[in-house]
Coordinates of C-alpha atoms in Angstrom, one line a residue:
Chain B
M1 CA 92.0 130.2 130.1
T2 CA 95.0 128.2 129.2
D3 CA 93.4 125.4 129.2
D4 CA 90.9 126.1 126.6
H5 CA 91.9 125.2 123.2
T6 CA 89.9 123.8 120.3
D7 CA 90.3 120.2 119.1
D8 CA 91.2 121.4 115.4
H9 CA 94.3 119.7 114.4
G10 CA 97.4 121.9 113.1
E11 CA 98.1 120.5 110.1
T12 CA 100.0 123.8 108.2
A13 CA 103.5 122.5 107.9
G14 CA 104.5 122.6 104.1
M15 CA 101.5 124.3 102.8
S16 CA 101.5 126.2 99.7
E17 CA 100.8 129.9 99.8
A18 CA 97.0 129.2 98.8
E19 CA 96.6 126.7 101.6
L20 CA 98.0 129.2 104.0
A21 CA 95.7 131.4 103.1
R22 CA 92.9 129.1 103.4
H23 CA 94.3 128.4 107.1
A24 CA 94.5 131.7 108.1
E25 CA 90.7 132.3 106.8
K26 CA 90.1 129.1 108.8
M27 CA 91.4 130.5 111.7
A28 CA 89.9 133.7 111.2
K29 CA 86.2 132.0 111.1
K30 CA 87.4 130.1 114.3
K31 CA 88.2 133.2 116.1
Q32 CA 85.0 134.7 115.2
A33 CA 83.0 131.5 116.3
R34 CA 84.8 131.4 119.5
E35 CA 83.8 135.1 120.2
K36 CA 80.1 134.6 119.5
I37 CA 80.3 131.5 122.2
M38 CA 82.3 133.4 124.8
A39 CA 80.0 136.8 124.6
T40 CA 77.3 134.1 125.9
K41 CA 79.1 133.6 129.1
T42 CA 78.7 136.8 130.8
D43 CA 77.6 135.5 134.3
E44 CA 79.7 135.0 137.7
K45 CA 78.9 133.0 140.3
G46 CA 81.0 131.0 143.1
L47 CA 81.7 127.7 141.8
I48 CA 81.5 124.4 143.7
I49 CA 84.9 123.2 142.2
V50 CA 85.9 119.2 142.4
H51 CA 89.4 117.8 142.0
T52 CA 89.3 113.9 141.9
G53 CA 91.1 110.6 140.7
K54 CA 94.1 108.8 141.2
G55 CA 96.6 111.0 139.5
K56 CA 99.0 113.9 140.8
G57 CA 97.8 117.5 141.0
K58 CA 94.6 117.5 142.5
S59 CA 95.7 119.6 145.5
T60 CA 98.4 121.5 143.4
A61 CA 96.0 122.7 141.5
G62 CA 93.8 123.6 144.6
F63 CA 96.7 125.7 146.1
G64 CA 97.5 127.0 142.3
M65 CA 93.7 128.7 142.6
I66 CA 94.8 129.9 146.3
F67 CA 97.5 131.4 144.9
R68 CA 95.8 133.2 142.0
H69 CA 93.3 134.8 144.6
I70 CA 96.7 135.9 146.5
A71 CA 97.8 137.3 143.1
H72 CA 94.7 139.7 142.8
G73 CA 94.3 140.5 146.7
K74 CA 91.5 138.3 147.2
P75 CA 90.8 137.1 150.4
S76 CA 90.9 133.3 150.4
A77 CA 91.1 130.3 153.4
V78 CA 92.7 126.7 153.5
V79 CA 91.2 123.6 155.5
Q80 CA 93.4 120.7 155.4
F81 CA 91.1 117.7 156.3
I82 CA 93.8 115.2 156.0
K83 CA 97.5 116.1 157.7
G84 CA 99.9 115.9 154.3
A85 CA 102.9 115.9 156.6
M86 CA 104.5 116.7 153.1
V87 CA 102.2 119.3 151.8
T88 CA 104.2 122.2 154.1
G89 CA 105.7 123.8 151.7
E90 CA 102.5 125.8 150.4
R91 CA 101.6 126.6 154.3
E92 CA 104.9 128.1 155.3
L93 CA 105.2 130.3 151.9
I94 CA 101.4 131.3 152.5
E95 CA 102.3 132.0 156.1
A96 CA 105.8 133.7 155.7
H97 CA 104.2 136.0 152.9
F98 CA 100.4 136.5 152.8
S99 CA 99.1 135.6 155.8
D100 CA 96.9 138.8 155.9
L101 CA 95.1 137.2 152.5
C102 CA 94.8 133.3 153.1
Q103 CA 94.4 131.6 156.5
F104 CA 95.6 128.1 156.8
H105 CA 94.3 125.3 159.0
T106 CA 95.5 122.1 159.4
L107 CA 93.1 119.8 161.4
G108 CA 93.3 116.5 160.0
E109 CA 95.7 113.9 162.0
G110 CA 97.2 112.1 158.8
F111 CA 95.9 109.0 157.1
T112 CA 93.6 106.1 158.9
W113 CA 96.3 103.5 158.4
E114 CA 98.7 106.0 160.7
T115 CA 96.1 106.9 163.1
Q116 CA 94.4 103.7 163.3
D117 CA 91.6 105.3 165.7
R118 CA 88.2 105.6 163.8
A119 CA 86.6 107.7 166.8
R120 CA 89.5 110.6 166.9
D121 CA 89.2 110.3 163.1
V122 CA 85.8 111.4 163.0
A123 CA 86.2 113.8 165.8
M124 CA 89.0 115.3 163.6
A125 CA 86.8 115.7 160.5
E126 CA 84.0 117.1 162.2
K127 CA 86.3 119.8 163.9
A128 CA 87.6 120.7 160.6
W129 CA 84.0 120.7 158.8
E130 CA 83.2 123.2 161.8
K131 CA 86.0 125.3 160.6
A132 CA 85.4 125.0 156.9
K133 CA 81.5 126.0 157.5
E134 CA 82.8 129.0 159.3
L135 CA 85.1 130.4 156.3
I136 CA 82.8 129.6 154.1
R137 CA 80.1 131.5 155.6
D138 CA 82.3 134.6 156.2
E139 CA 81.5 136.7 152.7
R140 CA 85.3 137.9 152.9
N141 CA 86.4 134.8 151.8
S142 CA 86.4 134.7 147.9
M143 CA 87.7 131.1 147.9
V144 CA 87.8 128.2 150.5
L145 CA 89.6 125.5 149.5
L146 CA 89.0 122.1 151.4
D147 CA 92.0 120.1 150.9
E148 CA 91.4 116.1 151.0
I149 CA 87.8 116.5 151.9
N150 CA 86.9 113.6 150.2
I151 CA 88.8 111.2 151.9
A152 CA 87.0 112.1 155.1
L153 CA 83.5 111.8 153.2
R154 CA 84.8 108.5 151.7
Y155 CA 85.5 107.1 155.1
D156 CA 82.1 108.3 156.2
Y157 CA 84.0 110.4 159.0
L158 CA 81.6 113.5 157.6
D159 CA 78.2 112.9 155.9
V160 CA 78.1 113.7 152.4
N161 CA 74.3 114.7 152.8
E162 CA 75.2 117.0 155.6
V163 CA 78.1 118.6 153.2
V164 CA 76.0 118.8 149.8
S165 CA 73.0 120.4 151.9
F166 CA 75.4 123.1 153.5
L167 CA 76.9 124.0 150.2
R168 CA 73.7 124.1 148.7
N169 CA 72.0 126.3 150.8
E170 CA 74.1 128.4 152.9
K171 CA 77.8 129.1 150.4
P172 CA 77.3 132.6 149.8
Y173 CA 76.5 133.1 146.0
M174 CA 79.9 134.3 145.0
T175 CA 82.1 132.2 146.9
H176 CA 84.1 129.4 145.1
V177 CA 84.5 126.2 147.1
V178 CA 87.5 123.6 146.1
L179 CA 87.3 120.0 147.1
T180 CA 89.8 118.1 146.5
G181 CA 90.8 114.1 146.9
R182 CA 90.1 110.8 145.3
N183 CA 87.1 109.1 145.1
A184 CA 84.7 112.1 145.2
K185 CA 81.1 111.0 146.4
E186 CA 78.5 111.0 143.4
E187 CA 76.7 113.3 145.4
L188 CA 79.2 116.1 145.3
I189 CA 80.1 115.5 141.3
E190 CA 75.8 116.2 141.2
I191 CA 76.0 119.4 142.7
A192 CA 79.2 120.6 141.6
D193 CA 79.8 123.3 138.7
L194 CA 83.5 122.4 137.2
V195 CA 84.7 118.5 138.0
T196 CA 88.2 117.3 137.0
E197 CA 89.5 113.8 137.3
M198 CA 93.2 113.7 137.4
E199 CA 94.3 110.4 135.6
L200 CA 97.6 108.6 136.6
V201 CA 99.3 107.6 133.4
K202 CA 102.9 107.3 134.6
H203 CA 104.6 107.4 138.1
P204 CA 107.9 107.5 139.0
F205 CA 107.6 105.4 142.1
R206 CA 107.0 102.6 140.0
S207 CA 110.7 102.9 139.2
G208 CA 112.1 103.3 142.6
I209 CA 111.9 107.3 142.8
K210 CA 110.9 108.5 146.3
A211 CA 108.9 111.5 146.6
Q212 CA 111.0 114.8 146.1
Q213 CA 110.7 118.3 147.6
G214 CA 109.5 120.9 145.0
V215 CA 107.2 118.1 143.4
E216 CA 105.6 116.0 145.7
Y217 CA 105.7 118.7 148.6
Chain A
M1 CA 102.2 112.8 149.2
T2 CA 98.3 113.6 149.4
D3 CA 97.4 112.4 146.5
D4 CA 98.6 108.5 147.5
H5 CA 96.0 106.8 149.2
T6 CA 95.0 103.2 149.1
D7 CA 92.1 101.8 147.5
D8 CA 90.8 100.0 150.5
H9 CA 87.3 101.2 151.4
G10 CA 86.3 102.7 154.6
E11 CA 83.6 100.7 156.1
T12 CA 83.7 101.2 159.9
A13 CA 80.5 102.9 160.2
G14 CA 78.6 101.0 163.1
M15 CA 81.1 98.7 163.6
S16 CA 81.2 96.6 166.8
E17 CA 84.3 96.7 169.4
A18 CA 85.2 93.5 167.9
E19 CA 84.9 94.7 164.4
L20 CA 86.8 97.9 165.2
A21 CA 89.7 96.0 166.7
R22 CA 90.4 93.9 163.5
H23 CA 89.8 97.2 161.6
A24 CA 92.7 98.6 163.7
E25 CA 95.0 95.5 163.0
K26 CA 93.9 95.8 159.5
M27 CA 95.3 99.4 159.4
A28 CA 98.6 98.8 161.2
K29 CA 99.2 95.9 158.6
K30 CA 98.5 98.5 155.6
K31 CA 100.6 101.1 157.4
Q32 CA 103.2 98.3 157.4
A33 CA 103.3 97.3 154.1
R34 CA 103.0 100.7 152.9
E35 CA 106.1 101.6 154.8
K36 CA 107.8 98.5 153.6
I37 CA 106.8 99.9 149.7
M38 CA 108.0 103.2 150.5
A39 CA 111.3 102.1 151.5
T40 CA 112.1 100.6 148.5
K41 CA 112.0 104.3 147.0
T42 CA 115.1 105.7 147.3
D43 CA 116.3 107.6 144.5
E44 CA 116.4 111.2 143.4
K45 CA 116.1 112.3 140.2
G46 CA 115.4 115.3 138.3
L47 CA 111.6 114.4 136.6
I48 CA 110.4 114.9 133.1
I49 CA 106.4 115.6 134.1
V50 CA 103.8 116.0 131.7
H51 CA 100.5 117.8 132.5
T52 CA 97.8 116.6 129.8
G53 CA 94.0 116.1 128.8
K54 CA 91.3 118.4 128.3
G55 CA 90.3 119.0 132.1
K56 CA 91.8 122.1 133.9
G57 CA 94.5 122.1 136.3
K58 CA 97.2 121.4 133.9
S59 CA 98.7 124.7 134.0
T60 CA 97.5 125.4 137.6
A61 CA 99.2 122.8 138.9
G62 CA 102.5 123.3 137.2
F63 CA 102.4 126.6 138.7
G64 CA 101.7 125.2 142.2
M65 CA 105.1 122.9 141.6
I66 CA 106.7 126.2 141.0
F67 CA 105.2 127.7 144.3
R68 CA 106.3 124.5 146.1
H69 CA 109.9 125.4 144.9
I70 CA 109.6 128.7 146.1
A71 CA 108.5 127.8 149.2
H72 CA 111.6 125.4 149.9
G73 CA 114.0 128.2 148.2
K74 CA 114.9 126.5 145.3
P75 CA 115.5 128.0 141.7
S76 CA 113.0 127.6 139.1
A77 CA 112.2 129.1 135.9
V78 CA 108.8 129.3 133.8
V79 CA 108.5 129.8 129.7
Q80 CA 105.0 130.7 128.5
F81 CA 104.8 129.1 124.9
I82 CA 101.4 130.5 124.5
K83 CA 100.7 134.0 126.0
G84 CA 97.7 133.2 128.4
A85 CA 96.6 136.9 128.6
M86 CA 94.6 135.5 131.4
V87 CA 97.4 133.9 133.6
T88 CA 98.6 136.8 134.5
G89 CA 97.9 136.9 138.2
E90 CA 100.7 134.2 138.8
R91 CA 103.4 136.5 137.0
E92 CA 102.5 139.4 139.0
L93 CA 102.8 137.3 142.0
I94 CA 105.9 135.9 141.3
E95 CA 107.7 139.1 139.6
A96 CA 106.4 141.2 143.0
H97 CA 107.7 138.9 145.5
F98 CA 109.9 136.3 144.4
S99 CA 111.8 137.2 141.1
D100 CA 115.4 136.3 143.1
L101 CA 113.9 132.7 142.7
C102 CA 112.1 132.4 140.0
Q103 CA 112.4 133.9 136.3
F104 CA 109.4 134.6 134.3
H105 CA 109.7 134.2 130.4
T106 CA 106.4 134.8 128.1
L107 CA 107.3 134.4 124.9
G108 CA 104.1 133.0 122.9
E109 CA 102.1 135.1 121.3
G110 CA 98.5 134.0 121.6
F111 CA 96.5 131.2 120.1
T112 CA 96.8 130.4 116.4
W113 CA 93.5 131.5 115.4
E114 CA 94.5 134.8 117.0
T115 CA 97.5 135.3 115.3
Q116 CA 96.4 133.8 112.1
D117 CA 99.9 133.6 111.0
R118 CA 102.4 130.6 110.9
A119 CA 105.3 131.7 110.2
R120 CA 105.3 133.9 113.1
D121 CA 103.7 131.4 115.2
V122 CA 106.8 129.5 114.3
A123 CA 109.5 131.8 115.2
M124 CA 108.1 132.6 118.4
A125 CA 107.9 129.3 119.6
E126 CA 111.4 128.6 118.5
K127 CA 112.6 131.5 120.4
A128 CA 110.8 130.0 123.4
W129 CA 112.3 126.9 123.0
E130 CA 116.1 128.5 122.8
K131 CA 115.2 130.1 125.8
A132 CA 113.6 127.0 127.8
K133 CA 117.1 125.0 126.5
E134 CA 119.0 127.9 128.2
L135 CA 117.2 127.7 131.5
I136 CA 117.4 123.9 131.5
R137 CA 121.0 123.7 130.8
D138 CA 121.4 126.4 134.0
E139 CA 122.0 123.9 136.5
R140 CA 121.0 126.4 139.3
N141 CA 117.5 125.9 138.2
S142 CA 115.9 123.1 140.1
M143 CA 112.6 123.2 138.0
V144 CA 111.7 124.4 134.9
L145 CA 108.1 124.8 133.8
L146 CA 107.6 125.0 130.0
D147 CA 103.7 126.4 130.0
E148 CA 101.7 125.0 127.0
I149 CA 104.5 123.5 125.2
N150 CA 102.2 120.8 124.1
I151 CA 100.2 123.2 121.7
A152 CA 103.4 124.5 120.0
L153 CA 104.3 121.0 119.4
R154 CA 101.0 119.6 118.1
Y155 CA 100.7 122.3 115.8
D156 CA 104.4 121.4 114.5
Y157 CA 106.0 124.7 115.7
L158 CA 108.4 122.8 117.2
D159 CA 109.5 119.7 116.4
V160 CA 108.9 117.0 118.9
N161 CA 112.0 114.8 118.4
E162 CA 114.5 117.8 118.7
V163 CA 112.6 118.4 122.3
V164 CA 112.5 114.7 123.3
S165 CA 116.3 114.2 122.4
F166 CA 117.2 117.4 124.0
L167 CA 115.4 116.4 127.4
R168 CA 116.9 112.9 126.9
N169 CA 120.6 114.1 126.6
E170 CA 121.0 117.4 128.1
K171 CA 118.5 117.8 130.7
P172 CA 120.8 117.7 133.8
Y173 CA 120.1 114.8 136.0
M174 CA 118.3 116.5 138.7
T175 CA 116.2 119.3 136.9
H176 CA 112.8 118.9 136.9
V177 CA 111.3 119.7 133.7
V178 CA 107.2 120.1 133.8
L179 CA 105.3 120.3 130.1
T180 CA 101.9 121.4 130.1
G181 CA 99.1 121.4 127.6
R182 CA 96.5 119.5 125.6
N183 CA 97.2 116.8 123.5
A184 CA 100.4 115.5 124.4
K185 CA 102.8 113.8 121.6
E186 CA 103.1 110.2 122.2
E187 CA 106.8 110.8 122.1
L188 CA 107.4 113.1 124.5
I189 CA 104.6 110.7 127.1
E190 CA 107.0 108.1 126.0
I191 CA 110.4 109.5 127.8
A192 CA 108.3 111.3 130.6
D193 CA 108.6 110.1 134.2
L194 CA 105.4 111.5 135.7
V195 CA 102.4 111.7 133.1
T196 CA 98.7 112.6 134.3
E197 CA 96.0 113.5 132.6
M198 CA 93.3 115.9 133.7
E199 CA 90.1 115.1 132.3
L200 CA 87.3 117.1 132.1
V201 CA 83.9 115.8 133.9
K202 CA 82.1 119.0 134.3
H203 CA 82.4 122.3 133.2
P204 CA 80.6 125.7 133.6
F205 CA 80.9 127.5 130.7
R206 CA 78.0 125.1 129.6
S207 CA 75.7 126.9 131.7
G208 CA 77.0 130.1 130.9
I209 CA 79.1 131.3 133.4
K210 CA 82.5 132.9 132.2
A211 CA 85.9 133.0 133.0
Q212 CA 86.5 134.2 136.8
Q213 CA 89.2 136.2 138.1
G214 CA 90.9 133.9 140.9
V215 CA 89.6 130.8 139.1
E216 CA 90.9 130.7 135.4
Y217 CA 93.3 133.7 135.7

């Protein structure tokens, strides 16, 4: 839980001994309060996790969770809805080392402005969704990552009601499903357990820097 | 570049043939425009990358980039400034399989409300920063991840001016440095090339769900 810090300010620099003692006391109280809260968090369930927003890190953090699953020896699967010609690093690494723990399916055909053929885009998205359903229904998978599915939903290549209804009614209780991509639909956010919006604050493309190996792909 | 989509709306559902043809033309123009823009992005340089905000995925996306480096056979290193007792999955996986490509150093001692000893926190943060400088100076490393350094900076365990000045003046030109953690200081954002704010939209702890293996750690 590296991401879960309190919002109190650290203002101990240059404190007197009495002040430091009060600081220690305050921190002890905070620890107690935190432990009390955490003790109420006892349930486990498979989460519907959405990474959206215009910033970086939506797919990267999704793959990070897949690597966590691999680290713990838990089976998982990835369906890429949009072929990221550039997101090949993760696939190569997983296929070379961990193909027994993680299935990798790339069914998308590139962005719409590259294919310029809506019927084909719809067919590919439906094929990817069929595969996704099969992998989610398979209870051996502890996590299924639907990479860039939000793009397919946004362009109505897939019906969001169909996806929402499947996740609500057919997802096994303990299976985590991660859905990434910009412009996540409201219907999806509504049923999700964990939603993070990656917001773009600053981007190097603005200063003429190209996508680089190990960073963007 | 899976994260880089245009903001045009997909409204082709139920279009006539003439409309579909216009759609194809529009997409072709968009592709052209995109290629023209991308052609101006020709430089490569080591980036200063910051992941901040209250949402999930800051560390996870950082580790995702480390895995990309591993996938491409590029050497990298990780310094954890705050011992995430729970972020052990990545370390175990890297140490078991890729220790030749990625060095992993955990020097932090837990959150301040757990240690309750400011002098010790400062000493540990300084030790971690010394290791970080050594790893960044070593030009063999293509990327160095300073996980949760923002926490140490925010509590003034480390001087942000010292960190900023080092990154500005001593970071090798081609080395990427990733700095994660909430409340990134303004001085750091100022010199960064790529800044993403992970914003919390919805969190399962609110409904009594605890941190789970493969998701949070």
